[in-house]
Coordinates of C-alpha atoms in Angstrom, one line a residue:
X1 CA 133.1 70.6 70.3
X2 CA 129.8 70.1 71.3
X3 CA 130.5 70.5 74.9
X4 CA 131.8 74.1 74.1
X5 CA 129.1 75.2 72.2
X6 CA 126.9 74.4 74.9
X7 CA 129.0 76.1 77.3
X8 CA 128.5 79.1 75.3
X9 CA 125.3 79.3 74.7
X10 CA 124.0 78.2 78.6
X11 CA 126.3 81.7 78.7
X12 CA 124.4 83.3 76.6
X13 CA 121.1 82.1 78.3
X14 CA 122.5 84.1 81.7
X15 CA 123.0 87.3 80.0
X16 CA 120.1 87.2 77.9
X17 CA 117.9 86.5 81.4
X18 CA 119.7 88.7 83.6
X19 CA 119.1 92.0 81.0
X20 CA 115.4 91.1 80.8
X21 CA 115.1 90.9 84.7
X22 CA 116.3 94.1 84.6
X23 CA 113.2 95.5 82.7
X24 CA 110.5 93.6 84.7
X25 CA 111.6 94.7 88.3
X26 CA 108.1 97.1 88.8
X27 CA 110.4 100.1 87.7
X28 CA 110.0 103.2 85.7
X29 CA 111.5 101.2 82.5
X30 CA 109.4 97.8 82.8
X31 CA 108.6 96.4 79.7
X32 CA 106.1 93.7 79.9
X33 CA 107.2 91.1 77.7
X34 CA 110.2 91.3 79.5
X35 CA 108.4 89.5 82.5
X36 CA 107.9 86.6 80.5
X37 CA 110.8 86.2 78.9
X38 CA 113.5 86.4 81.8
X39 CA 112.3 83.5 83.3
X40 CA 112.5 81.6 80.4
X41 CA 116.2 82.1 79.8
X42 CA 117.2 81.8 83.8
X43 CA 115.4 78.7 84.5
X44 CA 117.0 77.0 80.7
X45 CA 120.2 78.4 82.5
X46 CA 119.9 77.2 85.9
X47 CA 118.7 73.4 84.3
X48 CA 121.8 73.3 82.2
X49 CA 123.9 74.6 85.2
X50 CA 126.0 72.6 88.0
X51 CA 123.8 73.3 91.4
X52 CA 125.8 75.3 93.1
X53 CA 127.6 77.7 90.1
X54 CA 124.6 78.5 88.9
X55 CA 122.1 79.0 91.4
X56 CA 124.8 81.6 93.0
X57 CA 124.6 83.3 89.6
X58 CA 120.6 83.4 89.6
X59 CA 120.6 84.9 92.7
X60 CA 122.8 87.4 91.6
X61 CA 120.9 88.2 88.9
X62 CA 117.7 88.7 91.5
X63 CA 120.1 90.4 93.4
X64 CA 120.9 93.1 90.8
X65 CA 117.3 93.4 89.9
X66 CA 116.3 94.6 92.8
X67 CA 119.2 96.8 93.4
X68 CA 118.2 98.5 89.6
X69 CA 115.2 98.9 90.9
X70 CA 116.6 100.5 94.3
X71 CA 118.9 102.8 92.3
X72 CA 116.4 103.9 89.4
X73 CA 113.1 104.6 92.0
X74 CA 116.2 106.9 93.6
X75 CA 115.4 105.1 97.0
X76 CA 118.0 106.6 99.8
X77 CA 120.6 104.1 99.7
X78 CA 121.1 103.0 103.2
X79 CA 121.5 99.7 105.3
X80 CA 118.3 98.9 105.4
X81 CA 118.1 99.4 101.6
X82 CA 120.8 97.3 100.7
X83 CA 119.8 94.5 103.3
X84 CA 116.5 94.7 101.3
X85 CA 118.2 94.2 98.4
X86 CA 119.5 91.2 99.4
X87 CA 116.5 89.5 100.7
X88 CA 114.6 89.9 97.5
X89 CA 118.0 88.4 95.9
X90 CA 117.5 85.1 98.1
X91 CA 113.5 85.5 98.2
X92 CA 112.8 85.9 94.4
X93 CA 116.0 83.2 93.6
X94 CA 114.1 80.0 95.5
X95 CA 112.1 79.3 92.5
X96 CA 115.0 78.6 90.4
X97 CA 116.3 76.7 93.8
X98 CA 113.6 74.3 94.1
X99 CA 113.1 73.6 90.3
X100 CA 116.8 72.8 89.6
X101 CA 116.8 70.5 93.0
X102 CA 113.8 68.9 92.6
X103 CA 112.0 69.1 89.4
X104 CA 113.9 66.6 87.6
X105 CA 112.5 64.1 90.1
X106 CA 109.1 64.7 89.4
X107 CA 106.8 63.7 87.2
X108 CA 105.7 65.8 83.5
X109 CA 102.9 67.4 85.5
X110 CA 105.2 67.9 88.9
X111 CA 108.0 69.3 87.1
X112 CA 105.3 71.4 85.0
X113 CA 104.0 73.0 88.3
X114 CA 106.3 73.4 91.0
X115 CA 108.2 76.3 89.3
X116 CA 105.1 78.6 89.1
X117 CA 103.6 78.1 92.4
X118 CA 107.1 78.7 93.6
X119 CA 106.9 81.9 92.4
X120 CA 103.5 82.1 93.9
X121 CA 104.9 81.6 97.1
X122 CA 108.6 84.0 96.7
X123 CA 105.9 87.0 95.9
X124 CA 103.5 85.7 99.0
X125 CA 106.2 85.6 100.7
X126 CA 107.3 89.3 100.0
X127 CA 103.9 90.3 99.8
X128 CA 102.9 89.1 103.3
X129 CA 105.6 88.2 105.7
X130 CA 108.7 90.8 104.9
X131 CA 108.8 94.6 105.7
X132 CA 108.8 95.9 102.3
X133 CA 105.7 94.4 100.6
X134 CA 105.4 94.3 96.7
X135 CA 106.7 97.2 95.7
X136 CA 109.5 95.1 94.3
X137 CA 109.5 91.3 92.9
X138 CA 105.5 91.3 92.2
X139 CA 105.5 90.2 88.3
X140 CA 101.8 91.9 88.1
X141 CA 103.3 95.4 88.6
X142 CA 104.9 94.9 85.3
X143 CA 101.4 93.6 83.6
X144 CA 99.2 96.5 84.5
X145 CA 98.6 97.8 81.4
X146 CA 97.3 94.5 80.1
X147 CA 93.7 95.3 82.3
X148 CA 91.8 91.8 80.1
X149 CA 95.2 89.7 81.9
X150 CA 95.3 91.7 85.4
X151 CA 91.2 90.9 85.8
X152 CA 92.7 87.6 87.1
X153 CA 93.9 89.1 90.4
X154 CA 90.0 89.6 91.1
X155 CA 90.0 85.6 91.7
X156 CA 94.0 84.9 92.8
X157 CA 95.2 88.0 93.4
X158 CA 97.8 89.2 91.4
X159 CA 99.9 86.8 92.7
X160 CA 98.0 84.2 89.6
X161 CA 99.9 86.8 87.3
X162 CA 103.0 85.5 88.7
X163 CA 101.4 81.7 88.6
X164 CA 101.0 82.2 84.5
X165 CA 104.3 84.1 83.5
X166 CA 106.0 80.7 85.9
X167 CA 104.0 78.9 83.8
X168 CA 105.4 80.0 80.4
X169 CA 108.7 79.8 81.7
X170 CA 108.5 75.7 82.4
X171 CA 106.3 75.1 79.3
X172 CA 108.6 76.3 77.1
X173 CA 111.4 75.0 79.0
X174 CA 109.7 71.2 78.9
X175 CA 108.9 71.5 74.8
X176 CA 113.0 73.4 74.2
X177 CA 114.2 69.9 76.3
X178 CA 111.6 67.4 74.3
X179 CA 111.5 67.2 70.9
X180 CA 108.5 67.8 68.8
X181 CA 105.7 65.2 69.4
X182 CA 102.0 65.1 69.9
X183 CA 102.8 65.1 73.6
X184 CA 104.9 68.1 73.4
X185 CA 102.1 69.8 71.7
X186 CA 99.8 69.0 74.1
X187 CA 102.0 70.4 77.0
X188 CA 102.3 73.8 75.3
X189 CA 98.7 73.7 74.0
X190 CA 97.0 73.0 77.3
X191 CA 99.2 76.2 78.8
X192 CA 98.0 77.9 75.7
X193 CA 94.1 77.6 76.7
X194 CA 94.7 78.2 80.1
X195 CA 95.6 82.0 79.5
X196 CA 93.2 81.8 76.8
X197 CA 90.6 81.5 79.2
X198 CA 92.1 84.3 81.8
X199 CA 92.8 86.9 79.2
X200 CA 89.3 86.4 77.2
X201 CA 87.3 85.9 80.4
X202 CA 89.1 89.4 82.1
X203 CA 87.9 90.7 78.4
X204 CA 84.6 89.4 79.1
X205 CA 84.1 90.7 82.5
X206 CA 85.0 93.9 81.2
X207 CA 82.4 94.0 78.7
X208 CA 79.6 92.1 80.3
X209 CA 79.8 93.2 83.8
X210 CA 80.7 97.3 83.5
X211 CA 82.0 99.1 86.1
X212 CA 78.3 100.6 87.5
X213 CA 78.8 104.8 86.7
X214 CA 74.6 105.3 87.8
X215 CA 75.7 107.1 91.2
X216 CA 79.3 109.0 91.5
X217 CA 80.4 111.1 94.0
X218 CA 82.9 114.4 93.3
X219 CA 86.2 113.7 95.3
X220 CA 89.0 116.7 96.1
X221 CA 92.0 115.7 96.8
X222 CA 94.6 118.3 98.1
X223 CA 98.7 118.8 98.5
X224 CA 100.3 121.0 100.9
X225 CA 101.3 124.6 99.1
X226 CA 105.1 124.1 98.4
X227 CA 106.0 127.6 98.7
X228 CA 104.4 127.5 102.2
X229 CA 106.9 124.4 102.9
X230 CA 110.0 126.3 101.6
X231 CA 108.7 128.9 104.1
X232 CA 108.7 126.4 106.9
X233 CA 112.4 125.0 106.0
X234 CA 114.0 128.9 105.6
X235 CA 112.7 129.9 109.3
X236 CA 113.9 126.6 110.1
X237 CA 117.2 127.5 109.0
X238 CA 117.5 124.9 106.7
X239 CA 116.7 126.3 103.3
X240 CA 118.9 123.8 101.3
X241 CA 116.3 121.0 101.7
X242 CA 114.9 119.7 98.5
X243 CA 111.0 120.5 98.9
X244 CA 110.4 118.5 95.8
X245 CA 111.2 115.1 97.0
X246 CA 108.2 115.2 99.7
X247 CA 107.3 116.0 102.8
X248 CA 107.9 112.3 104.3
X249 CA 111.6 113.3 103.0
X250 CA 111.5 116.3 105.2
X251 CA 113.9 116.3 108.2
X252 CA 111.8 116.1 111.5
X253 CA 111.2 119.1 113.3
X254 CA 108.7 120.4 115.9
X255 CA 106.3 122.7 113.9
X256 CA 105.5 125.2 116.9
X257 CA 109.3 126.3 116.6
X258 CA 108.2 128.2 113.4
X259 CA 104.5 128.7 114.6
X260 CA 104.0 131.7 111.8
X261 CA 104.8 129.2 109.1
X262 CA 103.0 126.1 110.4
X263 CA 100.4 128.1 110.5
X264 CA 100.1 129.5 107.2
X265 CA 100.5 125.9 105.8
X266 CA 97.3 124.5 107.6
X267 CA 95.6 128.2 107.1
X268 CA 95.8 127.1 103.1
X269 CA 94.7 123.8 103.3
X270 CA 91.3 124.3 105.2
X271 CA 91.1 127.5 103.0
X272 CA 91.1 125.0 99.7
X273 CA 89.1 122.7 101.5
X274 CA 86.3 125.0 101.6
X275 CA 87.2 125.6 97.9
X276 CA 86.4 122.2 97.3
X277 CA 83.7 121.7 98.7
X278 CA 82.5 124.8 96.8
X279 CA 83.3 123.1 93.6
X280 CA 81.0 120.6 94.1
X281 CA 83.2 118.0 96.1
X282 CA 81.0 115.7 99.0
X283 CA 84.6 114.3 99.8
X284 CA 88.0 115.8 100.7
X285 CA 91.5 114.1 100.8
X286 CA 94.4 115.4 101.8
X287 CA 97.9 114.2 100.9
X288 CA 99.8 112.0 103.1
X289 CA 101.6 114.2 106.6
X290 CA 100.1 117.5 104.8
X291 CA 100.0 119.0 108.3
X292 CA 102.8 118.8 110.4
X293 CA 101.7 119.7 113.9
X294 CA 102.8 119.4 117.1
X295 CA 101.0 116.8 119.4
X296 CA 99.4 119.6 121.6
X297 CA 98.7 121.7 118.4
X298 CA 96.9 118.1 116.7
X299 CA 93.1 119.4 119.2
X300 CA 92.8 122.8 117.5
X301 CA 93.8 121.3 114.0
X302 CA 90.9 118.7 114.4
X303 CA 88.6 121.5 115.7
X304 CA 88.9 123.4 112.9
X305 CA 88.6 120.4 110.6
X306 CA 85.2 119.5 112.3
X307 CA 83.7 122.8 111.5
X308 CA 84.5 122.7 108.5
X309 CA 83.2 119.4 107.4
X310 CA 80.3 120.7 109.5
X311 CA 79.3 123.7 107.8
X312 CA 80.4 122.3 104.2
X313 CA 78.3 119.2 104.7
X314 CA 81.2 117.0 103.5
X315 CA 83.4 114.3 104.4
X316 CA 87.0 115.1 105.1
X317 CA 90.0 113.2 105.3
X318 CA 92.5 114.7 107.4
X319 CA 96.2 113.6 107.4
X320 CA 98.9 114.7 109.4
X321 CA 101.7 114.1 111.3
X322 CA 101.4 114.4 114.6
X323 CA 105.4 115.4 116.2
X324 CA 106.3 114.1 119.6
X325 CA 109.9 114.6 121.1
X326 CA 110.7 111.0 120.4
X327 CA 110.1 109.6 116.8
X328 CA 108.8 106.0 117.7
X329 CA 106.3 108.1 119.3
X330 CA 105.8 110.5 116.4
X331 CA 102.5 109.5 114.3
X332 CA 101.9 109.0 110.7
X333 CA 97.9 109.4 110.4
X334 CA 94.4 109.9 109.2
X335 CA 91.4 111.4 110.7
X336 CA 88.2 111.2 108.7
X337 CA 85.7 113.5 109.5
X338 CA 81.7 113.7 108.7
X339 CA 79.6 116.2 107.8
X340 CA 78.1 116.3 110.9
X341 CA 81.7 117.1 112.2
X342 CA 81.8 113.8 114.4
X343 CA 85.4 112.2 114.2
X344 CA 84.5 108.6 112.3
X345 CA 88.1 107.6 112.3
X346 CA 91.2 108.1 113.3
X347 CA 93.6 105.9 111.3
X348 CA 97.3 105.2 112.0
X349 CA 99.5 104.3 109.1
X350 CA 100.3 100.4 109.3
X351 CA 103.6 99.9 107.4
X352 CA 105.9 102.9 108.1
X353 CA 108.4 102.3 105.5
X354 CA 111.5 100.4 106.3
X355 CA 114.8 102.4 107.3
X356 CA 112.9 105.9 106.6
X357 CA 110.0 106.2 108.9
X358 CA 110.8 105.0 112.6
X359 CA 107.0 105.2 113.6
X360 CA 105.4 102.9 115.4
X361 CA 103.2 101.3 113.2
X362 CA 99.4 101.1 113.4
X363 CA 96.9 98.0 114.0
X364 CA 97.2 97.3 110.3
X365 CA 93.3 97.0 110.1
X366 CA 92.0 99.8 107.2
X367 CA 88.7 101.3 108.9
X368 CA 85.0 100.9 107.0
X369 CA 82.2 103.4 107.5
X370 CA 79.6 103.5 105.8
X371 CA 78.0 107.0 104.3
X372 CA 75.6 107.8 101.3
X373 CA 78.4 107.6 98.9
X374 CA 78.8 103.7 99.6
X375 CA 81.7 102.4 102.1
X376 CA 84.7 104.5 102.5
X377 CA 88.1 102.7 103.6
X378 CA 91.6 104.4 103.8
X379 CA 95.0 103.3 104.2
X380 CA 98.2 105.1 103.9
X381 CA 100.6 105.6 101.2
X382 CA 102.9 102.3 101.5
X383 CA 100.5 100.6 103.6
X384 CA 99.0 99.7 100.0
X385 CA 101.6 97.6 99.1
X386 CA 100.3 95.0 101.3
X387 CA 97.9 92.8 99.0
X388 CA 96.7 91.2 103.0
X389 CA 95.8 94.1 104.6
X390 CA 94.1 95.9 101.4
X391 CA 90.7 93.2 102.1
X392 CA 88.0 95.9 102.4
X393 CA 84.4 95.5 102.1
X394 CA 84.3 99.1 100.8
X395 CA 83.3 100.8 97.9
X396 CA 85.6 103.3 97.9
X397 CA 89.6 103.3 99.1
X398 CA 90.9 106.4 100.3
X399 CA 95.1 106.7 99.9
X400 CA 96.4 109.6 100.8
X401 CA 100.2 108.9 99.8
X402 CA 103.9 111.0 100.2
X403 CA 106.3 110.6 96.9
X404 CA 109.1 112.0 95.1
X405 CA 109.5 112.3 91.5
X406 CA 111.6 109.0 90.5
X407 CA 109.1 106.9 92.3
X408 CA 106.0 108.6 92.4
X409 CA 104.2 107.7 89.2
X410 CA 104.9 103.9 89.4
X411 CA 104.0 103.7 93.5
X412 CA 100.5 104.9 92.5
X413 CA 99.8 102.9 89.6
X414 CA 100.8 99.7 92.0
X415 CA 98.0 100.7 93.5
X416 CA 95.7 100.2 90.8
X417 CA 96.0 96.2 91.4
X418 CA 94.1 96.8 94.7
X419 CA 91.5 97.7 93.4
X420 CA 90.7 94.7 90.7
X421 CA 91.5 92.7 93.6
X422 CA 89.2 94.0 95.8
X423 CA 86.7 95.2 93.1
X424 CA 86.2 98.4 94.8
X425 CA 87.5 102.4 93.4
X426 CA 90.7 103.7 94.6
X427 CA 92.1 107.1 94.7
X428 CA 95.6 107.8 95.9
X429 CA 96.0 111.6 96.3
X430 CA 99.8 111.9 96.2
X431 CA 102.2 115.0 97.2
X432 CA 104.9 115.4 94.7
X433 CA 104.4 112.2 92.5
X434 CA 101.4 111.0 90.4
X435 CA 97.9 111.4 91.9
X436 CA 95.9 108.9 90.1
X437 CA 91.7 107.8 90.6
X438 CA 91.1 104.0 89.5
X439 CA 88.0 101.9 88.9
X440 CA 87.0 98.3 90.3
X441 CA 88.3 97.4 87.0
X442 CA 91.6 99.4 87.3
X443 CA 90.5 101.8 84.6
X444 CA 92.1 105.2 85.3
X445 CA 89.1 107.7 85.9
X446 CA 91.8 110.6 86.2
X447 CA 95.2 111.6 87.0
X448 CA 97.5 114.8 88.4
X449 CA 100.9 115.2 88.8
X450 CA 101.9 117.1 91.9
X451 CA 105.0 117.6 90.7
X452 CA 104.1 120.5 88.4
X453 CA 99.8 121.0 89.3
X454 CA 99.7 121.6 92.9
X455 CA 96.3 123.1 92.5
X456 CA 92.8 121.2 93.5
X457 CA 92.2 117.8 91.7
X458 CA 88.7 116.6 91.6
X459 CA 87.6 113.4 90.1
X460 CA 83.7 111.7 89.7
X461 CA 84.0 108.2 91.2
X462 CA 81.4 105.4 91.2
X463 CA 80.6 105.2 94.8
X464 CA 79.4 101.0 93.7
X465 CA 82.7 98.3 94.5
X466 CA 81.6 94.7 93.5
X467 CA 82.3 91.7 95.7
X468 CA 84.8 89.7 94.5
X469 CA 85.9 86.4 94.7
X470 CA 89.7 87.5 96.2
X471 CA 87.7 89.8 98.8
X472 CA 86.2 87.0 100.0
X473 CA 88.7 84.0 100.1
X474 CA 91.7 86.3 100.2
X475 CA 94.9 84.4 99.7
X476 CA 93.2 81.2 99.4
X477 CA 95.3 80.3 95.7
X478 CA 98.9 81.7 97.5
X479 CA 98.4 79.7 100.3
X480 CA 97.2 76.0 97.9
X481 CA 100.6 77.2 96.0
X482 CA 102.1 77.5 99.3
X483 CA 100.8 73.9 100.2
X484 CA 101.3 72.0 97.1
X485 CA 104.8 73.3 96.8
X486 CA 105.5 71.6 99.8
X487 CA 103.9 68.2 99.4
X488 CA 106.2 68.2 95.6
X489 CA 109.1 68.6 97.6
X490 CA 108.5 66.6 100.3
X491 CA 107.3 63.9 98.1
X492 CA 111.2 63.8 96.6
X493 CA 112.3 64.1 100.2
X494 CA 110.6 61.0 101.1
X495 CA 111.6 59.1 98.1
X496 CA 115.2 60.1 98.6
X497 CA 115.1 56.7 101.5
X498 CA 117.3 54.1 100.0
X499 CA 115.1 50.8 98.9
X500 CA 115.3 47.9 100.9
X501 CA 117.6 45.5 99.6
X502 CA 116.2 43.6 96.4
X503 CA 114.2 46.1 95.7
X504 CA 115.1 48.2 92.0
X505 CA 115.6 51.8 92.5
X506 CA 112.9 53.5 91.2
X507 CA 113.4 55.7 87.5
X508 CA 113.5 59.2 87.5
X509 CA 110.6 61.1 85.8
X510 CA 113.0 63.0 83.7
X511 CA 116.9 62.9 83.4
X512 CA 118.7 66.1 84.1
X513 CA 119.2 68.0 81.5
X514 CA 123.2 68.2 80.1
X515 CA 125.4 69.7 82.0
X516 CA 128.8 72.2 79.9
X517 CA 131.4 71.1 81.0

């Protein structure tokens, strides 16, 4: 009898975890305290679980989470997606793989740890290495809102938001499998003072070192006119395409085959760039590919960018996409220009995304210049799910980004993490999503969305970033995750040598928990 009722309720562990996961996937229906909890219920599940059955059932689980996330971000469902899906199934399930493997042969404080900096390491992993960033599996997207927790990524990144909700998960996993005692109260206590300490301190960093608001500067940030784009698409022949889901959703085509309406598009943007300026902006961003032109047609659009920034005395960020014959040779880009109308940059978008964008990508270095509004850095659109590549010593990150409705608001806010980490302002200026201006806090100075205010969007941002510790030792805490999860595992490895003869096998830290049969 008691075998069954285990059975069932190691059952209803699996469902509980599994419909949690669903809501802590970085999606548009996250709900925070989901994060924490799923673990919880998957790795109780997974302990109380032969090996095999239910590791294959965890990575199902990770599996569907990421599909969800696939299908409600209305991401185009094509091989590349569904391989993606997969990975993140195996990538995000090695936590559970490693704790149910080799956290019973570890000591309290081994089997306390390994768990979380696994989970360090899945999102490092996903964050760094693989094509598709953290736009899906990074536990911090779904903690954004918390800004006193999310201060923590200014030290670890937000991969020490993953570290903590890991954390939770074994604590309460140790004191569910030991009954009460002063040790078990010590266990939960000690995790207890540790995010204590991160929430209170991000609370006190808040209050005691403000965001400095003495010097701002008036950014502009600008969308192609999506009348002008249906334009473009009718002489193209094609007026069936859906305008609304973004020009990186636009079919390719070569922009001097409808010269009139290529034209009129760029005509508008330099004509509310000068608007701008005239409303008081010293810095002008336009949305990601907001000028299609062809690669002969890319001198006269920077000419007439450079006089403009020239007699307007402002900066201007230029983005375009530049269309050559074959499209690995096509460009996805950003040229900033100064007010004395010298070219400063010319940027090339480092992480086409995956399946969708067959450029070749950039040198996946963001450029730094600096100008009497403090440091300026850009990067482009998805390149910003990249924690690696986001290290900036700027003041000021420029993103000009390409979305569509299901995904738009949630891609920006993402963004918002980049800029604790790197204690520097961000503004995304997005075309058809959610245009959104953050502090080196992640304080939202102001927000627009494109898909209903296509008009100019200007926004006051402190033009002072702060050095912080992450800008400076980068993935220093991922990689010691990295590292000690190794030496737990190979310290089990090593142990796993038979003893010589006479000598008593050594006792286990822990026995396994039961196993329903």
């Amino acid at each position: 009898m008691s075998n069954v009722s285990n059975d069932r309720r190691r059952w209803l562990w699996l469902v509980v975890g599994a419909v949690a996961a669903l809501f802590a996937v970085g999606g548009r229906w996250d709900i925070p305290l989901a994060a924490w909890l799923f673990p919880v219920f998957l790795l109780r599940f997974a302990r109380t679980s032969r090996p095999v059955g239910g590791l294959v059932l965890v990575w199902l689980v990770s599996w569907a989470g990421a599909m969800f996330w696939i299908w409600q971000m209305a991401v185009p469902m094509t091989g590349m997606t569904v391989l993606a899906g997969l990975t993140f199934g195996v990538v995000l399930a090695l936590p559970y793989i490693a704790d149910r493997l080799v956290a019973p042969r570890l000591g309290t404080a081994g089997e306390l740890l390994l768990f979380p900096m696994a989970v360090v390491v899945s999102e490092f992993l996903l964050g760094t290495f693989a094509p598709f960033g953290t736009v899906v599996g990074l536990l911090a997207n779904t903690q954004f809102g918390n800004l006193a927790l999310s201060q923590v990524a200014s030290v670890t990144g937000s991969y020490g938001i993953g570290f903590l909700v890991g954390g939770c998960a074994t604590v309460v996993n140790w004191a569910w499998a030991h009954p009460p005692s002063w040790r078990t109260a010590r266990v939960v206590g000690g995790y207890v003072a540790v995010l204590a300490v991160v929430v209170v301190g991000g609370a006190a960093r808040m209050a005691w070192f403000p965001v400095d608001t003495t010097q701002t500067v008036r950014i502009a940030g600008l969308n192609a006119n999506m009348g002008l784009i249906r334009d473009q698409m009718t002489a193209l022949g094609r007026p069936d395409v859906e305008v609304p889901r973004g020009q990186g959703a636009l079919p390719r085509f070569d922009p001097d085959t409808v010269r009139p309406e290529s034209a009129a598009v760029i005509d508008d943007l330099f004509a509310r760039t000068r608007n701008a300026a005239r409303a008081g902006a010293k810095i002008v961003v336009w949305s990601e590919n907001a000028a299609y032109v062809s690669h002969a047609g890319l001198p006269a659009l920077l000419s007439r960018a450079q006089d403009i920034a020239r007699q307007e005395r402002i900066y201007l960020l230029v983005a375009d996409n530049v269309h050559l014959p074959s499209p690995r040779d096509s460009r996805d880009e950003t040229h900033l220009i100064g007010p004395d109308g010298a070219v400063l940059w010319t940027y090339q978008k480092s992480h086409p995304v995956p399946g969708l964008e067959p450029y070749r990508p950039g040198g996946g270095v963001a450029p730094v210049i600096d100008t009497p509004y403090g440091r300026l850095s850009s990067v482009i659109c998805y390149d910003a799910d990249f924690p690696a590549m986001m290290h900036a010593d700027a003041d000021i990150m420029l993103v000009p980004g390409g979305d569509w409705p299901e995904i738009g608001r949630t891609h920006s806010e993402m963004a918002g993490l980049r800029a604790i980490e790197n204690g520097y302002s961000l503004v995304r200026q997005d075309y058809v999503g959610w245009s959104v201006a953050f502090d080196s806090h992640g304080n939202t100075l102001s927000t627009q969305n494109t898909l209903i205010d296509q008009d100019m969007w200007l926004v006051d941002v402190p033009v002072h970033g702060v050095t912080t510790p992450y800008r400076v030792i980068g993935d220093a805490f991922a990689w010691l995750c990295l590292a000690g999860t190794v030496v737990l595992i190979g310290s089990v490895f090593f142990r796993q040598h038979p003893p010589a003869s006479g000598t008593p096998k050594p006792a286990t830290a822990r026995e396994p928990e039961p196993i329903a049969r």
